[in-house]
Every structure is written in C-alpha cells, then in structure tokens.
Amino acid sequence: MAAGPRQAAAPPPRTAPSAALPPGPSVPRFVQGAVALTSAQRGMRRMRDRYGDAFTVNVPIFGHAVVMSNPAEVKQLFTARPEMVDNLDRNLGRVLGPGSLFALAGEAHHRQRKLLIPPFHGRRLAAYERIVQEETLRETAAWPQGQPFPTLPSTMRITLNVILRAVFGAQGAQFDELRALLPRAIKLGSQLAVVPVPKIDLGRWSPWGRFWAMRREYDAIVDRLIDTALHDSALDERDDVLALMLQSRYDDGSAMSRDEIADQLLTLLAAGHETTATTLAWAVERLRRHPAVLSELADEADTGGSALREAVIAEVQRSRPVIDLVGRQVKADGFQLGRWSLPKGMAVLVSIALMHDDERTFPNPRLFDPARFLAAKPDLYQWVPFGGGSRRCLGASFATMEMNVVLRTVLRDFRLEPTDEPDERWHSRGVASAPADGGRLVVRRRTAGLSAQVPARTMGTQSTGAQS
Ligand code: HEM
C-alpha cells in the first residue's frame, strides 16, 4: 500500500501509550448535530482531514461518540468480545421489537443468529434466485423506452416483493396486505427509532400510537401466515425463511415463539428492503456514467459470465455505501481500542464512507474502478458496507445474490443508455442513502427475450402502485 498524506490513517503504533479519547470539535452539540444533518458526508471528511481517522463528536441522540475509520482499530472493534463491546442501546430494535436481532445482545443475540444463518446461505440462496428473476421481469415489463425514469421505485418494488415471497413466504391476500402496510410502517418506525417511547398510547393522534396500530395489524397478518404454514402438509418442502424458522430448534430443543418470528421477519424486511434497492439504484447511476464498464458488463451478461458483475457490485458498495455508519457501544470501563481508552457507555461509530474513501487502502478512492475487485475479493475489515464481526449483516450473501440476479436480468433484456449528466447527489431516506434523482435511467429493450417468459401471476397483485 502506498503511503498517504494523512498520518492518522496509519495503523495504531503498538507501543504508543493509549490516550483517553480521540480529539474532536468543541462547538456545542446542537451545532454538530446540525452539521451532521445537513452535510453529513462533507462534515465527516472535513473532520477526518482535520483530526485524523479517529475523532470524538458530540451530537444529539448519542452524546459523545467516537467516529473511527482506521482499519486496524475497526477490526479490533468488530472482533471484540460482546462483554466489552456490543450493540448500541438506541437502535432500530426499539421499534422492531425485543426479539429483533438489533435489540438482542450477548448470548441471546448469538443464540438467535445461529438459528437464522442457515436460511441465508448455500443451497437456500439458489432457491431464491428464481423469485428474484421473476420479480425483476415482472417489474421491468412496464419500463418505458427512450424516456428517463427513476430506477429506485422499481428496485424498491422488486426488493419488497422478493422479501415478502422468499422471507415471509407470503402469497395472495396476505402478500397484498403486507405490501400495502410494511413500507409505511418501516418508514415511520425508522423515524421513531431515536424518539423517546411515551408511557401511554395516545392512539392515532401520536406518531407512536400510529406505529403501534400498524404493528397490531402486522402481528395479525403474521399470525395468519403462521397458521397457514402450520396447516401446510408440504411445510418441510418450502424454502421460505418463515417455513424454516417454524421448523428450526434452539440447542435446548425449543422452537421460536410467534412473537420472536414476527419481530425477526420485520427486522429482515427493515434491514434488507431499502438497502438493497438503493444500492441497485446507485449501480445504475454509476454504470451510466462509466460507459466502458457498462459495455463490458453487457457483453459478459450475454456470454454467461459473472466476474465483472460481482466486481461492479463490490465497487458500487465501496464508492456509494448506502449505510453511513455502523454503531457499537462500550460495555466495560476502560476499553482499550488501539490508541484509545474508552469509557463504559461510549458509542463508537464506524464510518463506512471514510473507510472506503481512504487512499491507503483504496488508491485513487474517488475513481469508480471495478478492476480493484477483479483479481482479489474484498478484505472484509477494509471493505465494510455490510458492517463486520459477529453482528455483520446476516443478509449479505442474500443481498449480493439479489443484486447480481437483478443486474443480470436487466442487462440481458435492455441496453442502458450512458449519460454525461453530473453525478447524482446523496439523499438520505432514513434507513439508507439513495441517489437524489433515484438513479435516473434511460433504456431500450434489446430483445423480446426473457420478459416473454414471465410466469402467470400467482399472487393476485400488480407490479406497480406499491409504496416505494
Ligand atoms: C445491499 C444491501 C444491504 C446492506 C448494505 C446491508 C447493510 C447492513 C449493515 C451495515 C448492517 C449492520 C452490521 C453491523 O452492525 O456490523 C446490517 C445488519 C443486518 N442486516 Fe443487512 N444489509 C443489506 C441487506 C440485507 C438483507 C437483504 C437482509 C435480509 C433479508 C439483511 C439483514 C440484516 C440483519 C438481520 C442485520 C442485523 C444483524 C445482527 O445484528 O446480527 N440485510 N446490514
């Protein structure tokens, strides 16, 4: 690796005495909060340039928090034992329910993860490819030719439908009900994740009251889904995650409760729907501005290869990570993290964007260059769009498969027109950041091809009109 100009990007010196906290700005909390809200990306870069790759901020919600982007320190953080470092107290788990992976810590988190890993790996993933291809063909069948349109509403519908089918195992009326309810519930829930929970339910007059009403509706639908599955004589032949959850057992032989299943399904949707859709919109935004890569990619899709497509997806996630920060909280006093000694309760935020923008790890980081990942797979402690360690994204392989199949299907059926428009800006949607114009796309259909083979709809729904 070439030496970069920022001395602070170097690995922590082994013999350095540990300082208490990294340096940081001393302006009041509300000013730092305003900067974080209005220009998070630029603000982070400015602080990294000024203070180095670890700095302390003081922002609303977290109070004093350390922001890190030194790969060695981040690796130490991700691999620390849960007694020392675990999840943030204030996170999405507050709205997703006490059984959500986001809400669980320590042994309870480990126990739940062990049960949920099998559905997201190996043979299971191959079974979901067909669903992804069907949903992509169904959605793209209505794409206008020769006129610009934002990709994001389409990718939001594809990823929502895929999760409802592959994860919830939903069909018919329940599929339609969940499709109408969940995007609204997740949007409100992600806004409420950091808002204090009121002691009483003020009903539809308060945001929490509205959220709880939606949650009751959701629980009733999931109850019906579970009843249907338990009466399904072919349950053991089903591949959807709900069916697998119902048949799985903890080490002591007990089954997941209905509440645990409901919380976990909601978690998978909240974590996997918008993140995958926004990354796909960024892929379109990046590819249209890099015609040489786009053309090679189309050739590869025709000949059945996938190496470049995989490298493109990795480079899109490096250069346009849709989640800015991954959070942890120090659980024991005086935790030594590289050069620093952190007090119990301190929030530590890993800046994914700053790690991916480090020229010592990724030379010429502002250049979109999938070739970086052609020869070697990404190092999972330097390339961290899915976070890391024992809390790394559970759906990473699922998301990678899904993005791969969506792109392959689109490239086989359409020619994506390049553009010389300026890069789209970042737009924060709450959970994930999307291209501000939704990844504007202009396409021409290449053949009558694959879309003619879309199977008859089995779910009684139209591809358009869902919430995006
Ligand atoms: C491109 C798409 C995706 C991105 C960028 C993404 C990113 C992330 C990140 C940054 C985390 C936090 C990791 C950490 O704290 O170290 C996370 C956690 C998680 N993600 Fe994803 N995710 C994606 C897709 C998915 C999908 C498709 C699913 C499931 C269907 C999923 C399920 C989860 C779950 C359950 C967690 C919590 C893991 C735990 O706490 O143990 N994600 N994801």
XYZ file of C-alpha atoms and ligand atoms in Angstrom:
511
model
C 0.000 0.000 0.000
C 1.295 3.461 -0.878
C 1.823 5.894 1.983
C -0.891 8.545 2.026
C -0.753 12.121 3.206
C -2.860 11.592 6.325
C -0.560 10.349 9.005
C -3.522 9.403 11.166
C -4.623 6.744 8.642
C -1.646 4.595 9.685
C -2.232 1.560 11.884
C -2.023 2.392 15.571
C 1.590 2.207 16.800
C 1.896 -0.836 19.110
C 3.920 0.913 21.749
C 2.002 4.183 21.830
C 0.567 4.978 25.240
C -3.219 4.986 24.992
C -4.791 8.414 25.163
C -8.243 8.751 26.658
C -10.385 9.924 23.780
C -9.563 10.965 20.214
C -9.588 14.737 19.543
C -12.629 16.447 18.079
C -14.513 19.702 17.630
C -15.538 21.648 20.713
C -18.529 23.508 19.233
C -21.863 22.860 21.005
C -23.794 19.644 20.486
C -26.661 21.264 18.562
C -24.214 22.846 16.062
C -22.509 19.496 15.480
C -25.931 17.908 15.158
C -26.968 20.477 12.551
C -23.799 19.795 10.525
C -24.442 16.041 10.753
C -27.979 16.536 9.466
C -27.217 18.968 6.670
C -23.862 17.818 5.285
C -23.017 14.502 6.924
C -20.672 13.304 4.182
C -18.718 16.519 3.749
C -18.718 17.186 7.505
C -17.191 13.735 8.199
C -14.495 14.196 5.590
C -13.611 17.602 6.938
C -13.242 16.228 10.451
C -11.162 13.280 9.222
C -8.854 15.724 7.377
C -8.550 17.863 10.476
C -8.345 15.304 13.297
C -7.307 12.058 11.606
C -9.044 8.718 11.351
C -10.483 8.701 14.879
C -12.292 11.698 16.310
C -14.819 12.438 19.028
C -18.087 14.169 18.217
C -20.841 15.419 20.479
C -24.172 15.009 18.759
C -27.835 14.753 19.743
C -29.022 11.171 20.456
C -25.542 9.654 21.014
C -23.908 12.433 23.079
C -20.151 11.951 22.978
C -19.293 9.334 20.366
C -16.069 8.254 18.726
C -16.045 8.034 14.930
C -13.481 5.546 13.620
C -12.095 4.660 10.208
C -8.681 3.169 10.932
C -8.872 -0.420 9.558
C -6.766 -1.909 12.384
C -8.873 -0.245 15.084
C -12.102 -1.107 13.300
C -11.022 -4.755 13.065
C -10.310 -4.751 16.795
C -13.739 -3.240 17.441
C -15.566 -5.749 15.237
C -13.806 -8.721 16.809
C -14.044 -7.575 20.449
C -15.919 -9.891 22.816
C -19.570 -8.894 23.472
C -18.778 -8.325 27.185
C -16.528 -5.462 26.040
C -18.441 -4.100 23.040
C -21.956 -4.815 21.803
C -24.863 -3.148 20.064
C -25.943 0.435 20.665
C -28.746 0.848 23.207
C -30.579 3.219 20.904
C -31.147 1.386 17.666
C -33.856 0.112 15.359
C -34.544 -2.740 17.777
C -36.659 -0.320 19.794
C -39.261 -0.286 17.056
C -38.723 -3.747 15.572
C -39.436 -5.494 18.880
C -37.489 -7.104 21.735
C -36.913 -10.301 19.707
C -35.229 -8.412 16.838
C -31.558 -9.208 16.181
C -30.911 -5.473 16.502
C -32.333 -5.468 20.045
C -30.540 -8.598 21.251
C -27.068 -8.610 22.797
C -24.532 -11.135 24.054
C -25.631 -14.769 24.339
C -29.252 -14.053 23.327
C -28.003 -12.484 20.080
C -25.627 -15.391 19.405
C -28.397 -17.967 20.022
C -30.810 -16.222 17.654
C -28.223 -15.680 14.917
C -27.252 -19.339 14.960
C -30.832 -20.227 14.143
C -31.173 -17.635 11.378
C -27.931 -18.185 9.481
C -28.852 -21.401 7.560
C -31.717 -19.870 5.514
C -29.341 -17.231 4.152
C -26.588 -19.478 2.870
C -25.657 -22.150 0.353
C -28.370 -24.183 -1.365
C -31.127 -21.997 0.074
C -29.867 -18.935 -1.771
C -30.037 -20.727 -5.112
C -33.728 -21.402 -4.460
C -34.392 -17.654 -4.132
C -32.773 -16.773 -7.494
C -35.895 -17.789 -9.399
C -38.036 -15.428 -7.288
C -35.630 -12.535 -7.894
C -35.618 -13.132 -11.642
C -39.423 -13.395 -11.788
C -39.906 -10.173 -9.832
C -37.346 -8.328 -11.976
C -39.005 -9.451 -15.201
C -42.433 -8.548 -13.866
C -41.296 -5.069 -12.862
C -39.234 -4.256 -15.946
C -42.006 -5.377 -18.317
C -43.572 -1.931 -17.803
C -40.361 0.135 -18.211
C -40.750 2.942 -20.772
C -38.241 3.009 -23.621
C -36.213 6.065 -24.554
C -37.585 8.213 -21.692
C -35.818 8.943 -18.425
C -37.325 7.482 -15.257
C -36.001 6.932 -11.715
C -34.888 3.349 -11.051
C -35.489 3.478 -7.303
C -39.285 2.973 -7.246
C -38.754 -0.123 -9.404
C -35.952 -1.554 -7.288
C -37.969 -0.827 -4.131
C -40.876 -2.873 -5.518
C -38.583 -5.704 -6.615
C -36.799 -5.993 -3.258
C -40.051 -5.704 -1.286
C -41.761 -8.422 -3.331
C -38.687 -10.656 -3.107
C -38.568 -10.416 0.683
C -42.305 -10.977 1.039
C -42.082 -14.134 -1.053
C -38.653 -15.531 -0.078
C -38.629 -14.495 3.579
C -42.291 -14.217 4.657
C -43.478 -16.948 2.276
C -46.469 -14.652 1.628
C -48.984 -15.188 -1.148
C -52.434 -13.931 -2.150
C -54.295 -11.635 0.256
C -51.567 -11.651 2.912
C -48.961 -10.691 0.330
C -51.106 -7.728 -0.746
C -51.866 -6.642 2.822
C -48.212 -6.738 3.853
C -47.195 -4.903 0.690
C -49.588 -2.095 1.477
C -48.716 -1.896 5.176
C -45.000 -2.543 5.592
C -43.327 0.289 3.649
C -45.409 2.818 5.647
C -44.683 1.076 8.941
C -40.927 0.841 8.289
C -40.746 4.479 7.220
C -42.476 5.699 10.379
C -40.578 3.196 12.546
C -37.166 4.327 11.315
C -38.104 7.933 12.154
C -39.192 6.868 15.642
C -36.093 4.759 16.387
C -34.477 7.666 18.213
C -37.647 9.297 19.638
C -38.485 8.572 23.318
C -41.216 5.973 23.780
C -44.283 7.559 25.500
C -45.630 5.896 28.662
C -49.206 5.847 27.359
C -50.690 5.074 23.954
C -52.262 8.280 22.596
C -53.692 6.364 19.665
C -53.692 7.743 16.158
C -53.028 11.252 17.481
C -49.392 10.473 18.165
C -46.722 9.011 15.874
C -46.017 6.161 18.337
C -49.757 5.463 18.574
C -49.980 5.245 14.780
C -46.950 2.965 14.715
C -48.382 0.651 17.391
C -51.682 0.426 15.458
C -49.749 -0.628 12.359
C -47.802 -3.110 14.444
C -51.029 -4.714 15.697
C -52.214 -5.003 12.093
C -48.859 -6.552 11.144
C -48.946 -9.065 14.026
C -52.425 -10.200 12.983
C -51.278 -10.812 9.385
C -48.168 -12.712 10.532
C -50.365 -14.818 12.841
C -52.448 -15.815 9.833
C -49.301 -16.568 7.796
C -48.045 -18.819 10.598
C -51.414 -20.605 10.877
C -51.446 -21.222 7.111
C -47.885 -22.557 7.215
C -48.588 -24.854 10.175
C -51.517 -26.363 8.224
C -49.376 -26.801 5.099
C -48.692 -30.514 4.631
C -45.714 -29.587 2.410
C -44.137 -27.264 5.002
C -40.905 -29.254 5.034
C -40.529 -28.780 1.273
C -40.844 -24.988 1.474
C -37.751 -22.780 1.150
C -39.081 -19.500 2.557
C -37.472 -18.234 5.751
C -40.743 -18.336 7.733
C -41.135 -22.068 6.997
C -37.517 -22.640 8.050
C -37.997 -20.631 11.252
C -41.064 -22.697 12.161
C -39.093 -25.923 11.790
C -35.863 -24.757 13.451
C -34.966 -25.544 17.057
C -32.657 -23.932 19.591
C -29.921 -26.078 21.165
C -32.315 -26.946 24.029
C -34.891 -28.267 21.548
C -37.362 -25.367 21.931
C -38.971 -23.606 18.955
C -39.111 -19.894 18.133
C -42.164 -18.194 19.615
C -44.667 -16.380 17.398
C -43.504 -13.047 18.805
C -39.878 -13.855 18.024
C -40.801 -14.844 14.477
C -42.835 -11.656 13.944
C -40.013 -9.430 15.267
C -37.408 -11.214 13.171
C -39.407 -11.102 9.935
C -39.919 -7.370 10.407
C -36.192 -6.996 11.091
C -35.253 -8.806 7.895
C -37.563 -6.583 5.899
C -36.381 -3.359 7.552
C -32.737 -4.322 7.076
C -32.948 -5.839 3.628
C -35.504 -3.987 1.526
C -34.362 -0.383 1.157
C -30.623 -1.154 1.499
C -30.659 -3.491 -1.494
C -32.956 -1.242 -3.551
C -30.842 1.892 -3.016
C -27.606 0.022 -3.838
C -29.172 -1.127 -7.109
C -30.200 2.458 -7.907
C -26.598 3.552 -7.275
C -25.383 0.774 -9.592
C -27.482 2.268 -12.387
C -26.272 5.776 -11.543
C -22.589 4.676 -11.591
C -22.804 2.484 -14.702
C -24.469 5.111 -16.889
C -21.543 7.422 -16.112
C -18.955 4.743 -16.976
C -19.844 3.582 -20.496
C -16.767 1.356 -20.977
C -17.618 -0.677 -17.878
C -21.290 -0.742 -18.899
C -20.498 -2.120 -22.319
C -18.155 -4.823 -20.971
C -20.793 -5.758 -18.438
C -23.480 -6.181 -21.112
C -21.127 -8.447 -23.115
C -20.427 -10.510 -20.021
C -24.151 -10.940 -19.272
C -24.654 -12.288 -22.816
C -21.857 -14.816 -22.518
C -22.920 -16.094 -19.113
C -20.006 -14.784 -17.023
C -20.313 -13.008 -13.710
C -16.808 -11.970 -12.519
C -17.098 -8.359 -13.700
C -20.666 -8.038 -12.417
C -19.553 -9.169 -8.965
C -16.664 -6.686 -9.063
C -19.025 -3.898 -10.161
C -21.371 -4.619 -7.255
C -18.436 -4.536 -4.810
C -17.186 -1.252 -6.261
C -20.663 0.314 -6.164
C -20.871 -0.645 -2.490
C -17.385 0.724 -1.849
C -17.907 4.036 -3.591
C -21.581 4.527 -2.693
C -22.197 2.717 0.639
C -25.877 3.186 1.434
C -25.409 2.857 5.203
C -23.095 5.602 6.523
C -22.306 4.337 9.989
C -22.231 1.107 11.949
C -22.621 1.576 15.696
C -21.341 -0.226 18.789
C -21.350 0.634 22.485
C -18.601 0.064 25.016
C -19.908 -2.243 27.762
C -16.904 -2.317 30.156
C -14.904 0.565 31.585
C -11.506 1.494 30.131
C -11.845 -0.494 26.919
C -8.510 -0.203 25.066
C -9.179 0.319 21.391
C -5.915 0.853 19.506
C -4.597 4.211 20.643
C -7.640 4.992 22.780
C -9.113 4.148 26.128
C -12.905 4.352 26.009
C -15.285 4.617 28.973
C -18.266 2.310 29.538
C -21.341 3.526 27.674
C -19.409 5.342 24.943
C -20.863 4.983 21.453
C -18.364 4.040 18.733
C -19.428 4.719 15.166
C -17.534 3.112 12.289
C -17.666 5.436 9.303
C -18.083 3.143 6.313
C -17.791 6.075 3.916
C -14.481 7.250 5.398
C -13.013 3.736 5.387
C -13.905 3.336 1.729
C -12.503 6.771 0.914
C -9.051 6.011 2.382
C -6.409 6.171 -0.339
C -4.039 3.978 1.624
C -6.477 1.096 1.333
C -8.120 2.022 -1.967
C -5.719 4.031 -4.165
C -7.466 6.873 -6.001
C -10.633 6.260 -3.975
C -12.901 8.710 -5.862
C -12.360 6.736 -9.082
C -15.079 4.191 -9.918
C -12.881 1.229 -10.778
C -14.383 -2.281 -10.508
C -10.987 -3.715 -11.543
C -9.936 -3.290 -7.898
C -12.063 -6.302 -7.079
C -11.412 -8.413 -10.181
C -8.184 -10.007 -9.020
C -8.987 -10.316 -5.332
C -12.100 -10.475 -3.195
C -12.538 -7.522 -0.826
C -10.874 -7.660 2.587
C -13.838 -7.822 4.990
C -12.243 -5.477 7.534
C -11.465 -2.778 4.945
C -14.489 -3.103 2.671
C -17.350 -2.885 5.166
C -20.679 -1.995 3.506
C -22.218 -4.863 5.489
C -20.533 -3.961 8.793
C -18.391 -6.620 10.452
C -17.739 -9.222 13.107
C -20.438 -11.134 14.955
C -23.047 -8.518 14.044
C -22.135 -8.343 10.331
C -25.168 -8.178 8.039
C -26.964 -11.510 8.180
C -28.345 -10.996 4.668
C -25.058 -10.071 2.931
C -24.997 -13.178 0.712
C -28.717 -12.858 0.031
C -28.320 -9.192 -0.966
C -25.312 -9.953 -3.181
C -27.210 -12.741 -4.948
C -30.235 -10.485 -5.372
C -28.272 -7.554 -6.820
C -26.425 -9.932 -9.130
C -29.611 -11.505 -10.495
C -31.426 -8.161 -10.908
C -28.497 -6.653 -12.825
C -28.017 -9.756 -14.970
C -31.708 -9.835 -15.888
C -31.809 -6.112 -16.732
C -28.601 -6.251 -18.791
C -29.826 -9.208 -20.812
C -33.094 -7.509 -21.744
C -32.133 -3.844 -22.018
C -29.450 -1.538 -23.328
C -28.783 1.077 -20.637
C -28.004 4.420 -22.242
C -24.885 6.191 -20.915
C -25.178 9.798 -19.771
C -22.893 12.773 -19.262
C -25.179 14.321 -16.640
C -23.417 15.261 -13.375
C -23.194 12.616 -10.669
C -26.363 12.319 -8.590
C -26.041 13.674 -5.060
C -26.652 11.702 -1.875
C -30.134 11.742 -0.439
C -30.784 10.261 2.990
C -34.060 8.332 3.150
C -33.855 7.444 6.833
C -32.533 3.883 6.764
C -30.350 4.181 3.658
C -28.942 6.857 1.341
C -30.079 6.872 -2.273
C -29.090 8.802 -5.404
C -31.026 12.082 -5.196
C -32.773 11.584 -8.558
C -33.491 7.931 -7.839
C -30.845 6.648 -10.275
C -32.330 8.109 -13.452
C -32.332 5.575 -16.242
C -32.951 5.533 -19.998
C -33.318 2.094 -21.600
C -34.002 0.430 -24.938
C -35.262 -3.124 -24.974
C -32.768 -5.417 -26.683
C -34.985 -8.412 -27.480
C -38.489 -9.662 -26.873
C -36.397 -12.074 -24.752
C -36.822 -13.120 -21.219
C -39.787 -10.991 -20.239
C -41.982 -13.067 -22.555
C -41.370 -15.955 -20.180
C -42.741 -14.272 -17.046
C -44.926 -16.879 -15.376
C -48.591 -16.182 -14.741
C -49.051 -14.114 -11.594
C -49.856 -16.311 -8.646
C -50.230 -13.588 -6.075
C -53.100 -11.500 -7.389
C -51.101 -8.245 -7.430
C -49.826 -5.729 -9.936
C -46.185 -4.709 -10.017
C -46.940 -1.006 -9.978
C -48.598 1.063 -7.316
C -46.779 -0.323 -4.263
C -45.183 2.142 -1.907
C -41.644 2.994 -2.833
C -27.064 -4.059 -0.056
C -27.874 -4.477 0.899
C -27.549 -4.436 2.368
C -26.683 -3.637 3.061
C -25.785 -2.542 2.508
C -26.773 -4.020 4.456
C -26.024 -3.445 5.460
C -26.082 -3.830 6.785
C -25.292 -3.257 7.842
C -24.274 -2.138 7.668
C -25.633 -3.885 8.985
C -25.051 -3.617 10.385
C -23.875 -4.560 10.578
C -23.041 -4.318 11.800
O -23.553 -3.757 12.794
O -21.848 -4.668 11.787
C -26.639 -4.864 8.675
C -27.228 -5.709 9.594
C -28.209 -6.611 9.288
N -28.718 -6.887 8.031
Fe -28.128 -6.057 6.289
N -27.700 -5.019 4.572
C -28.191 -5.318 3.325
C -29.132 -6.279 3.010
C -29.727 -7.131 3.907
C -30.681 -8.146 3.584
C -31.169 -8.476 2.168
C -31.075 -8.736 4.755
C -32.056 -9.864 4.989
C -33.012 -10.197 4.170
C -30.334 -8.086 5.818
C -30.439 -8.409 7.154
C -29.674 -7.846 8.167
C -29.813 -8.209 9.573
C -30.788 -9.224 10.151
C -28.888 -7.432 10.271
C -28.635 -7.452 11.777
C -27.511 -8.448 12.068
C -27.203 -8.609 13.549
O -27.421 -7.659 14.326
O -26.732 -9.700 13.929
N -29.544 -7.117 5.266
N -26.902 -4.830 7.323
